[in-house]
Short mmCIF file of C-alpha atoms in Angstrom, two decimals:
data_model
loop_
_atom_site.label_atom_id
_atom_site.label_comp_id
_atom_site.label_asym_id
_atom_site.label_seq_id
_atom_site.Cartn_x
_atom_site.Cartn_y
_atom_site.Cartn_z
CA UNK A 1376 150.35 11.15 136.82
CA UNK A 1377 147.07 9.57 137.31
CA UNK A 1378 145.87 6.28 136.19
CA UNK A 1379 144.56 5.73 133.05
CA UNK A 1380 141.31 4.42 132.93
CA UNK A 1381 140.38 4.40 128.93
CA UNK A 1382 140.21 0.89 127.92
CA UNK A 1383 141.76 1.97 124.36
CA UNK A 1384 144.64 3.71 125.90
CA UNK A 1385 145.31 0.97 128.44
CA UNK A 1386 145.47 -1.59 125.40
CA UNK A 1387 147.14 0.75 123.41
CA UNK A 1388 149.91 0.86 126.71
CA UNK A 1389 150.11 -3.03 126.32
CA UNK A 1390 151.20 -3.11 122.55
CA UNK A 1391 153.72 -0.35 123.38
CA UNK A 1392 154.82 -2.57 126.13
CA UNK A 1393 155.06 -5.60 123.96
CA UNK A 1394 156.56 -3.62 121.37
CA UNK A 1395 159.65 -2.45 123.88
CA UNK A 1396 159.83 -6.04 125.11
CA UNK A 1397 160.41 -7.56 121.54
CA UNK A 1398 163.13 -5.25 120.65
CA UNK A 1399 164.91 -5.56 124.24
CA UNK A 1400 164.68 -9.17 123.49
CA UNK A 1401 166.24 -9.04 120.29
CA UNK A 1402 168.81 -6.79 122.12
CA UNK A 1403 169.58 -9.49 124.69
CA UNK A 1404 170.31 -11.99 122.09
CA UNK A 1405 172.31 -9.54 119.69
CA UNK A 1406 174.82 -9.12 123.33
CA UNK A 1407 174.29 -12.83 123.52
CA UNK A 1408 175.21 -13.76 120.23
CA UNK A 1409 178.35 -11.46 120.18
CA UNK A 1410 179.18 -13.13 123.21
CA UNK A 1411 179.23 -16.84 121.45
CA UNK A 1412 181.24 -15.40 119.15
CA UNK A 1413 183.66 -14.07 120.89
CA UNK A 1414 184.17 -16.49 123.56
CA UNK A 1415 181.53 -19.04 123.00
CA UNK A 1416 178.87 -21.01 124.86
CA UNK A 1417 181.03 -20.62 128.19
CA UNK A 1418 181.37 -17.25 127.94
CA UNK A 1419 177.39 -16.44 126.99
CA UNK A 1420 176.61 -18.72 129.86
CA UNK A 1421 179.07 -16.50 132.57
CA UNK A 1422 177.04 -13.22 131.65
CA UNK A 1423 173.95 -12.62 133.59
CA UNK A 1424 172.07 -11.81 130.96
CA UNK A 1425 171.78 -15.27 130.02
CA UNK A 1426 169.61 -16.26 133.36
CA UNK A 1427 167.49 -13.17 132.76
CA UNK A 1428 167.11 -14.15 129.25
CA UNK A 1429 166.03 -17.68 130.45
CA UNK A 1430 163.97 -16.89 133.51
CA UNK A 1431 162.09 -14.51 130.79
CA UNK A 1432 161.97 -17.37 128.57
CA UNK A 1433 160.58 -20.09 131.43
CA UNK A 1434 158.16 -17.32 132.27
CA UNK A 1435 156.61 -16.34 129.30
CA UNK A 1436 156.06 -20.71 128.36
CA UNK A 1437 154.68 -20.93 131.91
CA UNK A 1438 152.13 -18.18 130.92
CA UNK A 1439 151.89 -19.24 127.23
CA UNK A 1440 150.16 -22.46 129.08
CA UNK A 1441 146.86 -20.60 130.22
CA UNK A 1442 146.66 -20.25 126.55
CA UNK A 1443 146.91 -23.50 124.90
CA UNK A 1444 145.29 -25.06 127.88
CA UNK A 1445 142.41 -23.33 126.03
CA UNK A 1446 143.42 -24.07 122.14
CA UNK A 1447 143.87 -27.61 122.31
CA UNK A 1448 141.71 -29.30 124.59
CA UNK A 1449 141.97 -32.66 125.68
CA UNK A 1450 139.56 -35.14 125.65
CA UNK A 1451 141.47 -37.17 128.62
CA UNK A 1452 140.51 -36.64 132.03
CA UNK A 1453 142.97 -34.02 133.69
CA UNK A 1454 144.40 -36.63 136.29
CA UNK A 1455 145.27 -39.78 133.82
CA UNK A 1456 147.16 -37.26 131.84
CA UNK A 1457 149.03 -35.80 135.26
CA UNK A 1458 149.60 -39.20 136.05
CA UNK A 1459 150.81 -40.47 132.79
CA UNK A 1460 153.48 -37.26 132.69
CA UNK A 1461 154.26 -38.03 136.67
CA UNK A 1462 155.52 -41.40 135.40
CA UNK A 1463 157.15 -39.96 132.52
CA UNK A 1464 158.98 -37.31 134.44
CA UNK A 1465 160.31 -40.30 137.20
CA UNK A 1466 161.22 -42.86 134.27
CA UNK A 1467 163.37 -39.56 133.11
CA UNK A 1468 164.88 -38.71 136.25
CA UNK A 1469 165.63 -42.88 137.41
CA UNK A 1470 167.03 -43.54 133.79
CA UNK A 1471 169.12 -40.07 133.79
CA UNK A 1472 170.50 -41.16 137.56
CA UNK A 1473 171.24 -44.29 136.67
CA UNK A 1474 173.30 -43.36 133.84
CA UNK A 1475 175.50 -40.83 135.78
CA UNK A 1476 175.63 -42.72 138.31
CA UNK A 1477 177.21 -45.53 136.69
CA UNK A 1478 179.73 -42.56 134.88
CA UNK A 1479 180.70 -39.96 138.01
CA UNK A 1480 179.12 -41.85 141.09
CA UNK A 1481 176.24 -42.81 143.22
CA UNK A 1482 175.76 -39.35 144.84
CA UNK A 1483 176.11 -36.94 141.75
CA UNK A 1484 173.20 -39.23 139.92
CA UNK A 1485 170.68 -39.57 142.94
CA UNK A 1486 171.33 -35.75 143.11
CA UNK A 1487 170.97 -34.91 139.63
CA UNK A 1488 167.99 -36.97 139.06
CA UNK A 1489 166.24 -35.82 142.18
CA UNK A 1490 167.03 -32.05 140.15
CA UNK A 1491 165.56 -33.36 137.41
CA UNK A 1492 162.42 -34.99 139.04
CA UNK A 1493 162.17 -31.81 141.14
CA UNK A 1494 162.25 -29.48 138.23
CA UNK A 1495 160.00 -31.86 136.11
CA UNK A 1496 156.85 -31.76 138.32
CA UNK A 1497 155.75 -28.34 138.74
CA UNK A 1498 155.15 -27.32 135.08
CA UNK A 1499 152.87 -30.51 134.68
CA UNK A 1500 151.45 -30.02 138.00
CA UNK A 1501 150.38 -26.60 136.80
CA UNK A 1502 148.97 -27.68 133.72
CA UNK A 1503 146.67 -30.63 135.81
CA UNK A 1504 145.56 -27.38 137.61
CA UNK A 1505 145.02 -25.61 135.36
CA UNK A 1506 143.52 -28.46 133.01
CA UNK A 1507 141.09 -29.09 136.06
CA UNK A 1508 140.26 -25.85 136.20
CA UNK A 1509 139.04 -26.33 132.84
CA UNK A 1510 137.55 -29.79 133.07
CA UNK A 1511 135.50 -28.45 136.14
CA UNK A 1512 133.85 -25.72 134.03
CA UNK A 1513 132.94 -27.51 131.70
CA UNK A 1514 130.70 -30.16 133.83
CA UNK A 1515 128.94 -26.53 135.82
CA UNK A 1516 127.94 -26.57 132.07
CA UNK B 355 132.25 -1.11 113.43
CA UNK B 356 129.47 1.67 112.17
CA UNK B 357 127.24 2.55 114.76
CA UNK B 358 124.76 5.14 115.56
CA UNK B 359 126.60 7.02 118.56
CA UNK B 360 127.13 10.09 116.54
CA UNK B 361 123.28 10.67 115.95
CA UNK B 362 122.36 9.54 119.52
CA UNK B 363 125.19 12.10 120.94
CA UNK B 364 123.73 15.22 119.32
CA UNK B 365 120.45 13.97 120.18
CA UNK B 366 120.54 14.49 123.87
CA UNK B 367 122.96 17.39 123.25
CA UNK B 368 126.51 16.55 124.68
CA UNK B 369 129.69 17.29 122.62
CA UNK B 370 132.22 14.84 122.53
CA UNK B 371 133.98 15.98 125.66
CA UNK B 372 130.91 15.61 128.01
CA UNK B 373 130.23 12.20 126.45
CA UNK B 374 133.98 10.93 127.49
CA UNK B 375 133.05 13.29 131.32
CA UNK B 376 130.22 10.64 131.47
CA UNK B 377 131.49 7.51 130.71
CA UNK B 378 135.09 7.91 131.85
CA UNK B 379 137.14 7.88 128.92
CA UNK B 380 138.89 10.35 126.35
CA UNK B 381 137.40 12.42 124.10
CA UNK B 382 139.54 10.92 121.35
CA UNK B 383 138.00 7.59 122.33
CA UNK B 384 134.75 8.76 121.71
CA UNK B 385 135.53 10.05 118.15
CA UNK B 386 137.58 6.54 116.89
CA UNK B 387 134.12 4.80 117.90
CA UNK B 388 132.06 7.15 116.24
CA UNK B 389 134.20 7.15 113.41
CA UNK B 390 133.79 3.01 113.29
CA UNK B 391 137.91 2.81 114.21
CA UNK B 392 137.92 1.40 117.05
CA UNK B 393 135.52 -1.47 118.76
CA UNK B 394 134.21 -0.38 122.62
CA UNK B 395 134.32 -3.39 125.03
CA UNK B 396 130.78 -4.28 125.84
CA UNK B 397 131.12 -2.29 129.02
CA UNK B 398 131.63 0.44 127.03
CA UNK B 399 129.16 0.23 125.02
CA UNK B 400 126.62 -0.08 127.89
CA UNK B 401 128.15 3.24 129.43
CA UNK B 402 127.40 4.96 126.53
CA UNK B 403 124.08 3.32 125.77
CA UNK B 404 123.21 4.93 129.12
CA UNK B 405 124.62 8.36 129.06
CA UNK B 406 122.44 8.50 126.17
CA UNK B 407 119.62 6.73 127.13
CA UNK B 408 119.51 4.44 123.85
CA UNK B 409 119.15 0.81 123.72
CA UNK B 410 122.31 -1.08 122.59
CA UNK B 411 120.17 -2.21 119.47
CA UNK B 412 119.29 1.66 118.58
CA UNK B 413 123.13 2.20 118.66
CA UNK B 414 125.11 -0.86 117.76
CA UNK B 415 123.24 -3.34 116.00
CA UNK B 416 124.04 -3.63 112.17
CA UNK B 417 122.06 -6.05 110.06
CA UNK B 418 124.14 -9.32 108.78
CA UNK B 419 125.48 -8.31 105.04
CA UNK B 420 124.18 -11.25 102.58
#
């Protein structure tokens, strides 16, 4: 088969794709669903479709970013708003520790707040990026 | 979109086929555009401006409708 190079039937290959992706979406969620039902939120959570359906889920937000990066810009300067969510994000994580470490011990709350520090930063690190990215076009003019 | 591609195309004498040959896409492509039902990229548009040695005003430009 040889590539296809018409810029019609390549877009036209996209929708087809997006097309297939919303109904095996919809399919993951029907076995999903059935799966509450049955057995409920432990048993949905024990299938593996559930971390495919939420690595496809983290994905597609990640990616969704480029785009509002675009549709809602920000008059703030990239960096006080990285900063501001840095702080956020650590308030978060030390209030969260604090808490379970007063309920189920020192270790389990320095742990689970470092998780939740750790998985805090990199979606607002890549929206400073990307927001930079931005920023910096827009002073080349 | 309307456009002028169909006039331009028998103009310099190439069918359909040769047009797509020439600027590397399918005939059927060719015949949506001329048809107005489906908008070339600007890339496009420049192919086919030059496989038929028209400006992209002769082919594409439409006045603004009041």
């Amino acid at each position: 088969m040889k590539k296809i190079k018409d810029e019609r039937l390549v877009l036209k290959n996209l929708k087809n794709i997006r097309t297939a992706y919303v109904i095996q979406t919809l399919g993951i969620i029907g076995i999903l669903g059935y799966d509450v039902i049955q057995g409920g939120m432990d048993r949905m959570m024990a299938n593996p479709l559930w971390s495919v359906f939420m690595i496809t889920a983290i994905i597609s937000s990640l990616l969704s970013m480029n785009v509002s990066v675009d549709e809602y810009p920000t008059q703030q300067s990239p960096k006080k708003g990285f900063i501001l969510s840095i702080i956020v994000v650590t308030f978060i994580a030390i209030a969260a520790g604090v808490a379970i470490s007063l309920s189920s011990g020192v270790t389990t709350g320095v742990l689970i707040g470092g998780v939740i520090f750790i998985c805090g930063v990199p979606p607002f690190a890549y929206l400073f990026y990307l927001r930079k990215q931005r920023h910096d076009e827009e002073l080349d003019g | 979109m309307k456009n002028n591609v169909k006039v331009a195309r028998v103009q310099v004498d190439l069918t359909q086929a040769q047009l797509a040959e020439q600027v590397g896409v399918t005939r059927q492509t060719i015949s949506l555009i001329e048809k107005g039902k489906y908008n070339p990229s600007l890339k496009l548009c420049l192919e086919i401006c030059y496989a038929v040695q028209k400006t992209l005003d002769e082919l594409f430009w439409i006045d603004r409708e009041e």
